[in-house]
Amino acid sequence: MIRRLTLGIGIAAGAASGVGWTITRRLTAPVSPRAYDLTIRDIEHDNDGDLIVLDRTDQTTADGIYNLWFEHGGWAQLSADVRDRGPARVARRITGTALGLAPKAGDRASWSGIYYAAPHEAGLDARNITITTPTGQCPAWRIDGDPSTWAIHIHGLGSTRAGTLRGVLAATDLGYTSLVVTYRNTEEGPRVGTGRSTLGHTEAADVDEAIGYAVRRGARRIVLFGWSMGAAIALQLADRPRHEGLIAGLVLDSPVLDWTEVIKTNCTRSGLPAAAGHLAVPWLTIEPLARLVGLPGRIPLRSFDWTARAADLIAPTLVLHGSNDDSAPIRLSQALRDARPELVELETFDAAHTLAWNTDPDRWQATVTSWLRARISG
């Protein structure tokens, strides 16, 4: 009986270990190509232009403005107007397309909240630069403004710098100089080692070099805009003693404030018990196990738990978060706001992860600019 019990415990432990290993591998996986999982069903024409017909899904019926990225290249921006085309389909009006794109039935596309593909499509006058980092040259866009006040825009895990252009519009409206940055092991940044993400731990060093770039060019105060994991990076950088007095504020959209809770939430979204997320923690935080999954070393997850570290926050912080976020739960942002109400302001949207701007771009823009004018520019 004892032998059987021991064997059963061993099997259970091995299974649990395997689940933790799998979750960690998927979480930190090298960047993968975009999935083109939508089929264009039809293109309609009327006096006001063209409409695109798609299968009815939670994405294609979502409130707000979005972008379709096409497998053969190019993109089409879609309006917030959703029109029924029977029980299984909807139509949305095309408000803009990449030069030369002519969508047609049968094309494959990918739904995205990344509304602008490049700065000029957002009406921004940018130039291409590179930031020298410990891992090599990281491409960035620079949009010039006030040389003393800079905004640095940090994208999230699996995304690209184009996604942050939504926030650059607010910084440009205020006259700031903006840097839209990349970092290691992303689609545009240099590949290091196995190409796996360290969830903002080592990536922060690359973004830190962007701060140095700004300071050497006259920045006296910097606002960090962080999206999802980019917010986790921003919080790490603002916590560094050498940046005290320089980081004037944080604007965080759908922030990752506690990786353990975020992993649990994503397990639930994937159909696993939330508790399965705990099985990944040793593979991230224990050095030999972290190396076995292909990471360069352990990740200090506790340092990323800002609900526990709320007292350490020193920079004024604006959080924009969707109430339907099933990736980075809004309750963490609410907890941070409740712990530091004198420093943290939370604006909620009826939106999914990193889609608050898409749901209501005018309110997002107005919220950010008015908060920065009052807390930073005032």
mmCIF file of C-alpha atoms in Angstrom:
data_model
loop_
_atom_site.group_PDB
_atom_site.id
_atom_site.type_symbol
_atom_site.label_atom_id
_atom_site.label_comp_id
_atom_site.label_asym_id
_atom_site.label_seq_id
_atom_site.Cartn_x
_atom_site.Cartn_y
_atom_site.Cartn_z
ATOM 1 C CA MET A 1 0.000 0.000 0.000
ATOM 2 C CA ILE A 2 2.798 2.415 0.917
ATOM 3 C CA ARG A 3 4.563 1.640 -2.355
ATOM 4 C CA ARG A 4 1.345 2.228 -4.298
ATOM 5 C CA LEU A 5 0.716 5.497 -2.473
ATOM 6 C CA THR A 6 4.279 6.621 -3.137
ATOM 7 C CA LEU A 7 3.931 5.707 -6.794
ATOM 8 C CA GLY A 8 0.626 7.596 -7.008
ATOM 9 C CA ILE A 9 2.147 10.669 -5.418
ATOM 10 C CA GLY A 10 5.086 10.447 -7.805
ATOM 11 C CA ILE A 11 2.822 10.208 -10.830
ATOM 12 C CA ALA A 12 0.719 13.138 -9.608
ATOM 13 C CA ALA A 13 3.829 15.214 -8.920
ATOM 14 C CA GLY A 14 5.212 14.396 -12.351
ATOM 15 C CA ALA A 15 1.937 15.350 -14.021
ATOM 16 C CA ALA A 16 1.783 18.620 -12.096
ATOM 17 C CA SER A 17 5.373 19.362 -13.018
ATOM 18 C CA GLY A 18 4.579 18.707 -16.667
ATOM 19 C CA VAL A 19 1.627 21.090 -16.582
ATOM 20 C CA GLY A 20 3.787 23.821 -15.029
ATOM 21 C CA TRP A 21 6.510 23.268 -17.637
ATOM 22 C CA THR A 22 3.971 23.488 -20.478
ATOM 23 C CA ILE A 23 2.355 26.666 -19.171
ATOM 24 C CA THR A 24 5.749 28.314 -18.756
ATOM 25 C CA ARG A 25 6.891 27.296 -22.227
ATOM 26 C CA ARG A 26 3.762 28.759 -23.782
ATOM 27 C CA LEU A 27 3.900 31.947 -21.718
ATOM 28 C CA THR A 28 7.506 32.724 -22.594
ATOM 29 C CA ALA A 29 7.472 31.335 -26.147
ATOM 30 C CA PRO A 30 9.410 33.209 -28.835
ATOM 31 C CA VAL A 31 7.300 35.578 -30.896
ATOM 32 C CA SER A 32 5.223 33.714 -33.456
ATOM 33 C CA PRO A 33 3.666 34.845 -36.747
ATOM 34 C CA ARG A 34 0.257 36.486 -36.664
ATOM 35 C CA ALA A 35 -2.654 34.060 -37.081
ATOM 36 C CA TYR A 36 -4.890 34.917 -40.031
ATOM 37 C CA ASP A 37 -8.002 33.203 -38.753
ATOM 38 C CA LEU A 38 -10.756 35.292 -40.370
ATOM 39 C CA THR A 39 -12.088 34.827 -43.881
ATOM 40 C CA ILE A 40 -13.508 37.769 -45.799
ATOM 41 C CA ARG A 41 -16.972 36.555 -46.807
ATOM 42 C CA ASP A 42 -17.973 39.410 -49.083
ATOM 43 C CA ILE A 43 -17.316 43.034 -50.014
ATOM 44 C CA GLU A 44 -20.364 45.272 -50.320
ATOM 45 C CA HIS A 45 -20.495 48.633 -52.072
ATOM 46 C CA ASP A 46 -22.822 51.580 -51.526
ATOM 47 C CA ASN A 47 -22.772 55.339 -52.018
ATOM 48 C CA ASP A 48 -20.683 55.816 -48.863
ATOM 49 C CA GLY A 49 -17.965 53.350 -49.814
ATOM 50 C CA ASP A 50 -17.273 49.700 -49.030
ATOM 51 C CA LEU A 51 -18.289 47.316 -46.277
ATOM 52 C CA ILE A 52 -16.561 44.085 -45.376
ATOM 53 C CA VAL A 53 -18.597 41.020 -44.407
ATOM 54 C CA LEU A 54 -17.204 38.714 -41.725
ATOM 55 C CA ASP A 55 -18.328 35.809 -39.586
ATOM 56 C CA ARG A 56 -20.099 36.912 -36.413
ATOM 57 C CA THR A 57 -17.744 36.559 -33.432
ATOM 58 C CA ASP A 58 -17.130 38.383 -30.166
ATOM 59 C CA GLN A 59 -14.340 40.272 -31.920
ATOM 60 C CA THR A 60 -16.160 41.244 -35.099
ATOM 61 C CA THR A 61 -19.164 42.526 -33.135
ATOM 62 C CA ALA A 62 -17.127 44.414 -30.525
ATOM 63 C CA ASP A 63 -17.816 48.097 -29.943
ATOM 64 C CA GLY A 64 -15.172 50.450 -31.274
ATOM 65 C CA ILE A 65 -12.807 50.882 -34.190
ATOM 66 C CA TYR A 66 -10.392 48.151 -35.252
ATOM 67 C CA ASN A 67 -8.046 47.012 -37.977
ATOM 68 C CA LEU A 68 -7.899 43.955 -40.206
ATOM 69 C CA TRP A 69 -4.405 42.799 -41.163
ATOM 70 C CA PHE A 70 -4.306 40.750 -44.370
ATOM 71 C CA GLU A 71 -2.279 37.619 -44.940
ATOM 72 C CA HIS A 72 -1.086 38.866 -48.336
ATOM 73 C CA GLY A 73 -0.100 42.237 -46.862
ATOM 74 C CA GLY A 74 -1.857 45.478 -46.056
ATOM 75 C CA TRP A 75 -4.583 46.471 -43.655
ATOM 76 C CA ALA A 76 -8.104 47.884 -43.551
ATOM 77 C CA GLN A 77 -9.437 50.116 -40.793
ATOM 78 C CA LEU A 78 -13.027 49.446 -39.739
ATOM 79 C CA SER A 79 -15.640 51.776 -38.281
ATOM 80 C CA ALA A 80 -17.607 51.195 -35.085
ATOM 81 C CA ASP A 81 -20.802 50.625 -37.080
ATOM 82 C CA VAL A 82 -21.786 46.933 -36.924
ATOM 83 C CA ARG A 83 -24.491 45.800 -39.333
ATOM 84 C CA ASP A 84 -26.338 42.501 -39.167
ATOM 85 C CA ARG A 85 -26.078 40.210 -42.139
ATOM 86 C CA GLY A 86 -28.104 37.323 -40.780
ATOM 87 C CA PRO A 87 -27.465 35.167 -37.704
ATOM 88 C CA ALA A 88 -23.923 34.178 -38.663
ATOM 89 C CA ARG A 89 -22.422 37.302 -40.245
ATOM 90 C CA VAL A 90 -21.893 41.030 -39.792
ATOM 91 C CA ALA A 91 -20.667 43.873 -41.972
ATOM 92 C CA ARG A 92 -18.413 46.747 -40.962
ATOM 93 C CA ARG A 93 -17.553 49.797 -43.032
ATOM 94 C CA ILE A 94 -14.003 50.246 -44.283
ATOM 95 C CA THR A 95 -12.741 53.695 -43.324
ATOM 96 C CA GLY A 96 -9.176 53.377 -44.606
ATOM 97 C CA THR A 97 -6.821 50.936 -46.255
ATOM 98 C CA ALA A 98 -3.144 50.475 -46.933
ATOM 99 C CA LEU A 99 -2.063 51.951 -50.244
ATOM 100 C CA GLY A 100 -3.057 49.668 -53.093
ATOM 101 C CA LEU A 101 -5.082 47.225 -50.983
ATOM 102 C CA ALA A 102 -8.310 45.966 -52.563
ATOM 103 C CA PRO A 103 -9.930 43.451 -50.184
ATOM 104 C CA LYS A 104 -11.924 40.664 -51.802
ATOM 105 C CA ALA A 105 -13.995 37.682 -50.739
ATOM 106 C CA GLY A 106 -11.849 34.754 -49.692
ATOM 107 C CA ASP A 107 -8.953 36.827 -48.345
ATOM 108 C CA ARG A 108 -7.594 35.739 -44.990
ATOM 109 C CA ALA A 109 -7.153 38.369 -42.293
ATOM 110 C CA SER A 110 -6.409 38.909 -38.626
ATOM 111 C CA TRP A 111 -8.451 41.086 -36.246
ATOM 112 C CA SER A 112 -6.405 43.627 -34.292
ATOM 113 C CA GLY A 113 -6.601 46.589 -31.975
ATOM 114 C CA ILE A 114 -3.372 47.909 -33.527
ATOM 115 C CA TYR A 115 -5.116 50.624 -35.474
ATOM 116 C CA TYR A 116 -2.134 52.378 -37.072
ATOM 117 C CA ALA A 117 0.586 50.420 -38.853
ATOM 118 C CA ALA A 118 3.103 53.258 -38.898
ATOM 119 C CA PRO A 119 3.414 56.798 -37.519
ATOM 120 C CA HIS A 120 2.482 58.605 -40.742
ATOM 121 C CA GLU A 121 -0.837 56.746 -40.800
ATOM 122 C CA ALA A 122 -1.636 58.353 -37.444
ATOM 123 C CA GLY A 123 -0.621 61.771 -38.770
ATOM 124 C CA LEU A 124 2.665 61.692 -36.857
ATOM 125 C CA ASP A 125 5.926 63.045 -38.253
ATOM 126 C CA ALA A 126 8.447 60.460 -37.091
ATOM 127 C CA ARG A 127 11.977 59.501 -37.941
ATOM 128 C CA ASN A 128 13.613 56.117 -37.629
ATOM 129 C CA ILE A 129 16.395 55.807 -35.091
ATOM 130 C CA THR A 130 18.087 52.972 -33.214
ATOM 131 C CA ILE A 131 18.736 52.653 -29.494
ATOM 132 C CA THR A 132 21.974 50.897 -28.575
ATOM 133 C CA THR A 133 21.180 48.320 -25.903
ATOM 134 C CA PRO A 134 23.043 45.488 -24.168
ATOM 135 C CA THR A 135 21.569 43.119 -26.756
ATOM 136 C CA GLY A 136 22.194 45.168 -29.897
ATOM 137 C CA GLN A 137 20.431 47.805 -31.921
ATOM 138 C CA CYS A 138 16.729 48.254 -31.141
ATOM 139 C CA PRO A 139 14.753 50.208 -33.761
ATOM 140 C CA ALA A 140 12.592 53.078 -32.525
ATOM 141 C CA TRP A 141 10.506 55.940 -33.831
ATOM 142 C CA ARG A 142 11.197 59.453 -32.595
ATOM 143 C CA ILE A 143 8.527 62.150 -32.834
ATOM 144 C CA ASP A 144 10.031 65.518 -31.921
ATOM 145 C CA GLY A 145 8.434 68.025 -29.576
ATOM 146 C CA ASP A 146 9.471 69.730 -26.349
ATOM 147 C CA PRO A 147 13.098 68.633 -25.810
ATOM 148 C CA SER A 148 12.698 68.793 -22.025
ATOM 149 C CA THR A 149 9.640 66.542 -21.716
ATOM 150 C CA TRP A 150 9.693 63.094 -23.317
ATOM 151 C CA ALA A 151 7.254 60.201 -23.473
ATOM 152 C CA ILE A 152 8.591 56.674 -23.929
ATOM 153 C CA HIS A 153 6.057 54.184 -25.263
ATOM 154 C CA ILE A 154 6.497 50.480 -24.395
ATOM 155 C CA HIS A 155 4.500 47.732 -26.086
ATOM 156 C CA GLY A 156 3.446 44.456 -24.542
ATOM 157 C CA LEU A 157 4.192 40.766 -24.888
ATOM 158 C CA GLY A 158 3.579 39.491 -28.416
ATOM 159 C CA SER A 159 2.694 42.951 -29.712
ATOM 160 C CA THR A 160 4.685 45.534 -31.702
ATOM 161 C CA ARG A 161 5.567 49.178 -31.281
ATOM 162 C CA ALA A 162 2.800 50.109 -33.737
ATOM 163 C CA GLY A 163 0.286 49.256 -31.027
ATOM 164 C CA THR A 164 1.489 52.131 -28.865
ATOM 165 C CA LEU A 165 0.857 54.759 -31.554
ATOM 166 C CA ARG A 166 -2.622 55.090 -30.064
ATOM 167 C CA GLY A 167 -1.002 56.613 -26.999
ATOM 168 C CA VAL A 168 1.569 58.653 -28.913
ATOM 169 C CA LEU A 169 -1.280 60.806 -30.195
ATOM 170 C CA ALA A 170 -1.949 62.020 -26.642
ATOM 171 C CA ALA A 171 1.723 62.769 -25.950
ATOM 172 C CA THR A 172 2.020 64.638 -29.241
ATOM 173 C CA ASP A 173 -1.112 66.649 -28.442
ATOM 174 C CA LEU A 174 0.679 67.833 -25.293
ATOM 175 C CA GLY A 175 3.811 68.743 -27.247
ATOM 176 C CA TYR A 176 6.059 66.036 -25.793
ATOM 177 C CA THR A 177 8.881 64.403 -27.675
ATOM 178 C CA SER A 178 8.087 60.693 -28.035
ATOM 179 C CA LEU A 179 10.211 57.581 -28.379
ATOM 180 C CA VAL A 180 8.356 54.485 -29.555
ATOM 181 C CA VAL A 181 10.692 51.677 -28.609
ATOM 182 C CA THR A 182 11.351 47.988 -29.155
ATOM 183 C CA TYR A 183 13.279 45.527 -27.038
ATOM 184 C CA ARG A 184 14.887 42.077 -27.204
ATOM 185 C CA ASN A 185 13.106 38.965 -28.482
ATOM 186 C CA THR A 186 10.238 40.789 -30.140
ATOM 187 C CA GLU A 187 9.213 40.908 -33.780
ATOM 188 C CA GLU A 188 11.419 43.953 -34.408
ATOM 189 C CA GLY A 189 14.054 43.748 -31.680
ATOM 190 C CA PRO A 190 17.249 41.675 -31.611
ATOM 191 C CA ARG A 191 16.968 37.977 -30.835
ATOM 192 C CA VAL A 192 18.890 36.815 -27.775
ATOM 193 C CA GLY A 193 19.491 33.224 -26.714
ATOM 194 C CA THR A 194 16.422 31.055 -27.224
ATOM 195 C CA GLY A 195 14.289 34.085 -28.072
ATOM 196 C CA ARG A 196 12.070 33.588 -25.028
ATOM 197 C CA SER A 197 10.472 36.437 -23.111
ATOM 198 C CA THR A 198 11.500 37.036 -19.515
ATOM 199 C CA LEU A 199 8.199 38.847 -18.841
ATOM 200 C CA GLY A 200 9.834 42.263 -18.638
ATOM 201 C CA HIS A 201 12.745 41.300 -16.381
ATOM 202 C CA THR A 202 15.652 41.516 -18.834
ATOM 203 C CA GLU A 203 13.691 43.525 -21.419
ATOM 204 C CA ALA A 204 13.669 46.481 -19.017
ATOM 205 C CA ALA A 205 17.409 46.950 -19.607
ATOM 206 C CA ASP A 206 16.771 47.702 -23.281
ATOM 207 C CA VAL A 207 14.072 50.268 -22.501
ATOM 208 C CA ASP A 208 16.350 51.782 -19.853
ATOM 209 C CA GLU A 209 18.756 52.655 -22.654
ATOM 210 C CA ALA A 210 15.945 54.626 -24.306
ATOM 211 C CA ILE A 211 15.679 56.663 -21.112
ATOM 212 C CA GLY A 212 19.412 57.324 -21.323
ATOM 213 C CA TYR A 213 19.032 58.354 -24.957
ATOM 214 C CA ALA A 214 16.368 60.894 -23.978
ATOM 215 C CA VAL A 215 18.372 62.300 -21.078
ATOM 216 C CA ARG A 216 21.454 62.791 -23.250
ATOM 217 C CA ARG A 217 19.279 64.839 -25.603
ATOM 218 C CA GLY A 218 17.851 67.186 -23.029
ATOM 219 C CA ALA A 219 15.035 65.314 -21.278
ATOM 220 C CA ARG A 220 14.441 66.659 -17.792
ATOM 221 C CA ARG A 221 11.242 64.727 -17.176
ATOM 222 C CA ILE A 222 9.901 61.570 -18.748
ATOM 223 C CA VAL A 223 6.464 59.985 -18.863
ATOM 224 C CA LEU A 224 6.417 56.231 -19.419
ATOM 225 C CA PHE A 225 3.478 54.852 -21.403
ATOM 226 C CA GLY A 226 3.216 51.096 -20.875
ATOM 227 C CA TRP A 227 0.810 48.629 -22.458
ATOM 228 C CA SER A 228 0.208 45.256 -20.752
ATOM 229 C CA MET A 229 3.696 43.808 -20.129
ATOM 230 C CA GLY A 230 5.040 47.189 -21.211
ATOM 231 C CA ALA A 231 3.401 48.554 -18.061
ATOM 232 C CA ALA A 232 5.299 45.977 -15.992
ATOM 233 C CA ILE A 233 8.510 47.234 -17.602
ATOM 234 C CA ALA A 234 7.557 50.867 -16.927
ATOM 235 C CA LEU A 235 6.917 50.139 -13.244
ATOM 236 C CA GLN A 236 10.296 48.408 -12.916
ATOM 237 C CA LEU A 237 12.088 51.375 -14.468
ATOM 238 C CA ALA A 238 10.252 53.968 -12.372
ATOM 239 C CA ASP A 239 11.316 52.017 -9.272
ATOM 240 C CA ARG A 240 15.022 52.402 -10.006
ATOM 241 C CA PRO A 241 16.609 54.940 -7.617
ATOM 242 C CA ARG A 242 18.604 56.665 -10.353
ATOM 243 C CA HIS A 243 15.359 57.648 -12.097
ATOM 244 C CA GLU A 244 13.814 59.316 -9.054
ATOM 245 C CA GLY A 245 12.889 62.866 -10.012
ATOM 246 C CA LEU A 246 13.165 62.034 -13.706
ATOM 247 C CA ILE A 247 10.166 59.735 -14.228
ATOM 248 C CA ALA A 248 7.379 62.264 -13.841
ATOM 249 C CA GLY A 249 4.456 59.940 -14.397
ATOM 250 C CA LEU A 250 3.175 56.612 -15.678
ATOM 251 C CA VAL A 251 0.323 56.013 -18.124
ATOM 252 C CA LEU A 252 -0.524 52.305 -18.014
ATOM 253 C CA ASP A 253 -3.036 50.559 -20.266
ATOM 254 C CA SER A 254 -4.220 47.081 -19.197
ATOM 255 C CA PRO A 255 -1.184 46.722 -16.932
ATOM 256 C CA VAL A 256 0.339 43.475 -15.752
ATOM 257 C CA LEU A 257 0.549 44.182 -12.010
ATOM 258 C CA ASP A 258 1.078 40.645 -10.697
ATOM 259 C CA TRP A 259 2.339 37.934 -13.022
ATOM 260 C CA THR A 260 1.111 35.082 -10.834
ATOM 261 C CA GLU A 261 -2.470 36.355 -10.956
ATOM 262 C CA VAL A 262 -2.203 37.076 -14.676
ATOM 263 C CA ILE A 263 -1.009 33.533 -15.339
ATOM 264 C CA LYS A 264 -3.912 32.143 -13.301
ATOM 265 C CA THR A 265 -6.379 34.299 -15.221
ATOM 266 C CA ASN A 266 -5.014 33.124 -18.554
ATOM 267 C CA CYS A 267 -5.221 29.509 -17.407
ATOM 268 C CA THR A 268 -8.919 30.043 -16.744
ATOM 269 C CA ARG A 269 -9.359 31.604 -20.181
ATOM 270 C CA SER A 270 -7.707 28.534 -21.694
ATOM 271 C CA GLY A 271 -10.034 26.126 -19.888
ATOM 272 C CA LEU A 272 -7.648 25.121 -17.094
ATOM 273 C CA PRO A 273 -8.260 25.581 -13.366
ATOM 274 C CA ALA A 274 -6.866 28.890 -12.120
ATOM 275 C CA ALA A 275 -4.759 26.952 -9.604
ATOM 276 C CA ALA A 276 -2.801 25.450 -12.500
ATOM 277 C CA GLY A 277 -1.094 28.813 -12.814
ATOM 278 C CA HIS A 278 0.746 28.180 -9.559
ATOM 279 C CA LEU A 279 2.431 25.194 -11.184
ATOM 280 C CA ALA A 280 4.290 27.525 -13.540
ATOM 281 C CA VAL A 281 5.790 29.647 -10.763
ATOM 282 C CA PRO A 282 8.698 27.306 -9.863
ATOM 283 C CA TRP A 283 9.664 27.035 -13.531
ATOM 284 C CA LEU A 284 9.949 30.825 -13.656
ATOM 285 C CA THR A 285 11.516 31.571 -10.282
ATOM 286 C CA ILE A 286 13.924 28.693 -9.560
ATOM 287 C CA GLU A 287 17.183 29.037 -11.493
ATOM 288 C CA PRO A 288 17.734 25.413 -12.658
ATOM 289 C CA LEU A 289 14.090 24.988 -13.662
ATOM 290 C CA ALA A 290 14.035 28.331 -15.498
ATOM 291 C CA ARG A 291 17.027 27.235 -17.542
ATOM 292 C CA LEU A 292 15.342 23.935 -18.361
ATOM 293 C CA VAL A 293 12.482 25.802 -20.063
ATOM 294 C CA GLY A 294 14.953 27.887 -22.073
ATOM 295 C CA LEU A 295 15.130 31.061 -20.003
ATOM 296 C CA PRO A 296 18.477 32.772 -19.346
ATOM 297 C CA GLY A 297 17.837 32.666 -15.605
ATOM 298 C CA ARG A 298 15.179 32.986 -12.934
ATOM 299 C CA ILE A 299 12.556 35.733 -13.050
ATOM 300 C CA PRO A 300 11.940 37.522 -9.720
ATOM 301 C CA LEU A 301 8.148 37.483 -9.939
ATOM 302 C CA ARG A 302 7.708 39.078 -6.525
ATOM 303 C CA SER A 303 9.295 42.275 -7.775
ATOM 304 C CA PHE A 304 6.502 42.465 -10.376
ATOM 305 C CA ASP A 305 3.704 42.180 -7.804
ATOM 306 C CA TRP A 306 2.597 45.802 -7.505
ATOM 307 C CA THR A 307 -0.524 44.975 -5.533
ATOM 308 C CA ALA A 308 1.836 43.816 -2.780
ATOM 309 C CA ARG A 309 4.368 46.582 -3.491
ATOM 310 C CA ALA A 310 1.908 49.466 -3.713
ATOM 311 C CA ALA A 311 3.790 51.348 -0.983
ATOM 312 C CA ASP A 312 6.885 51.401 -3.216
ATOM 313 C CA LEU A 313 5.153 53.307 -6.009
ATOM 314 C CA ILE A 314 6.406 56.895 -6.155
ATOM 315 C CA ALA A 315 5.373 58.228 -9.591
ATOM 316 C CA PRO A 316 1.888 59.596 -10.278
ATOM 317 C CA THR A 317 0.097 56.877 -12.212
ATOM 318 C CA LEU A 318 -2.884 56.820 -14.539
ATOM 319 C CA VAL A 319 -4.327 53.380 -15.265
ATOM 320 C CA LEU A 320 -6.710 52.747 -18.170
ATOM 321 C CA HIS A 321 -8.304 49.338 -18.000
ATOM 322 C CA GLY A 322 -11.126 47.423 -19.640
ATOM 323 C CA SER A 323 -13.760 45.807 -17.448
ATOM 324 C CA ASN A 324 -13.840 42.821 -19.865
ATOM 325 C CA ASP A 325 -10.106 42.147 -19.676
ATOM 326 C CA ASP A 326 -9.678 38.373 -19.384
ATOM 327 C CA SER A 327 -5.884 38.536 -19.593
ATOM 328 C CA ALA A 328 -4.776 41.130 -17.014
ATOM 329 C CA PRO A 329 -7.692 41.323 -14.549
ATOM 330 C CA ILE A 330 -9.023 44.769 -13.740
ATOM 331 C CA ARG A 331 -9.344 43.865 -10.052
ATOM 332 C CA LEU A 332 -5.552 44.227 -9.758
ATOM 333 C CA SER A 333 -5.742 47.805 -11.029
ATOM 334 C CA GLN A 334 -8.593 48.472 -8.625
ATOM 335 C CA ALA A 335 -6.510 47.095 -5.770
ATOM 336 C CA LEU A 336 -3.572 49.334 -6.677
ATOM 337 C CA ARG A 337 -5.857 52.369 -6.875
ATOM 338 C CA ASP A 338 -7.443 51.527 -3.525
ATOM 339 C CA ALA A 339 -4.028 51.080 -1.899
ATOM 340 C CA ARG A 340 -2.625 54.396 -3.228
ATOM 341 C CA PRO A 341 -5.588 56.663 -4.052
ATOM 342 C CA GLU A 342 -3.465 59.786 -3.652
ATOM 343 C CA LEU A 343 -1.125 58.635 -6.411
ATOM 344 C CA VAL A 344 -3.116 56.306 -8.675
ATOM 345 C CA GLU A 345 -6.113 57.204 -10.830
ATOM 346 C CA LEU A 346 -8.090 54.472 -12.611
ATOM 347 C CA GLU A 347 -10.289 55.035 -15.657
ATOM 348 C CA THR A 348 -12.388 52.053 -16.708
ATOM 349 C CA PHE A 349 -13.746 51.179 -20.133
ATOM 350 C CA ASP A 350 -16.160 48.568 -21.429
ATOM 351 C CA ALA A 351 -13.327 46.879 -23.283
ATOM 352 C CA ALA A 352 -11.127 43.794 -23.516
ATOM 353 C CA HIS A 353 -7.360 43.626 -23.030
ATOM 354 C CA THR A 354 -5.526 46.712 -24.426
ATOM 355 C CA LEU A 355 -8.662 47.757 -26.358
ATOM 356 C CA ALA A 356 -9.851 50.686 -24.228
ATOM 357 C CA TRP A 357 -8.643 53.188 -26.834
ATOM 358 C CA ASN A 358 -10.398 51.303 -29.623
ATOM 359 C CA THR A 359 -13.669 51.251 -27.707
ATOM 360 C CA ASP A 360 -13.653 55.006 -27.093
ATOM 361 C CA PRO A 361 -10.630 56.796 -28.579
ATOM 362 C CA ASP A 362 -11.929 60.272 -27.789
ATOM 363 C CA ARG A 363 -12.436 59.515 -24.079
ATOM 364 C CA TRP A 364 -9.086 57.702 -23.875
ATOM 365 C CA GLN A 365 -7.317 60.677 -25.429
ATOM 366 C CA ALA A 366 -9.157 63.235 -23.304
ATOM 367 C CA THR A 367 -8.528 61.288 -20.098
ATOM 368 C CA VAL A 368 -4.801 60.980 -20.729
ATOM 369 C CA THR A 369 -4.224 64.554 -21.867
ATOM 370 C CA SER A 370 -6.256 66.125 -19.060
ATOM 371 C CA TRP A 371 -4.542 63.964 -16.430
ATOM 372 C CA LEU A 372 -1.084 64.766 -17.752
ATOM 373 C CA ARG A 373 -1.844 68.474 -17.917
ATOM 374 C CA ALA A 374 -2.985 68.428 -14.295
ATOM 375 C CA ARG A 375 -0.355 66.101 -12.815
ATOM 376 C CA ILE A 376 2.677 66.532 -15.056
ATOM 377 C CA SER A 377 2.409 69.698 -17.091
ATOM 378 C CA GLY A 378 0.784 71.806 -14.405
#
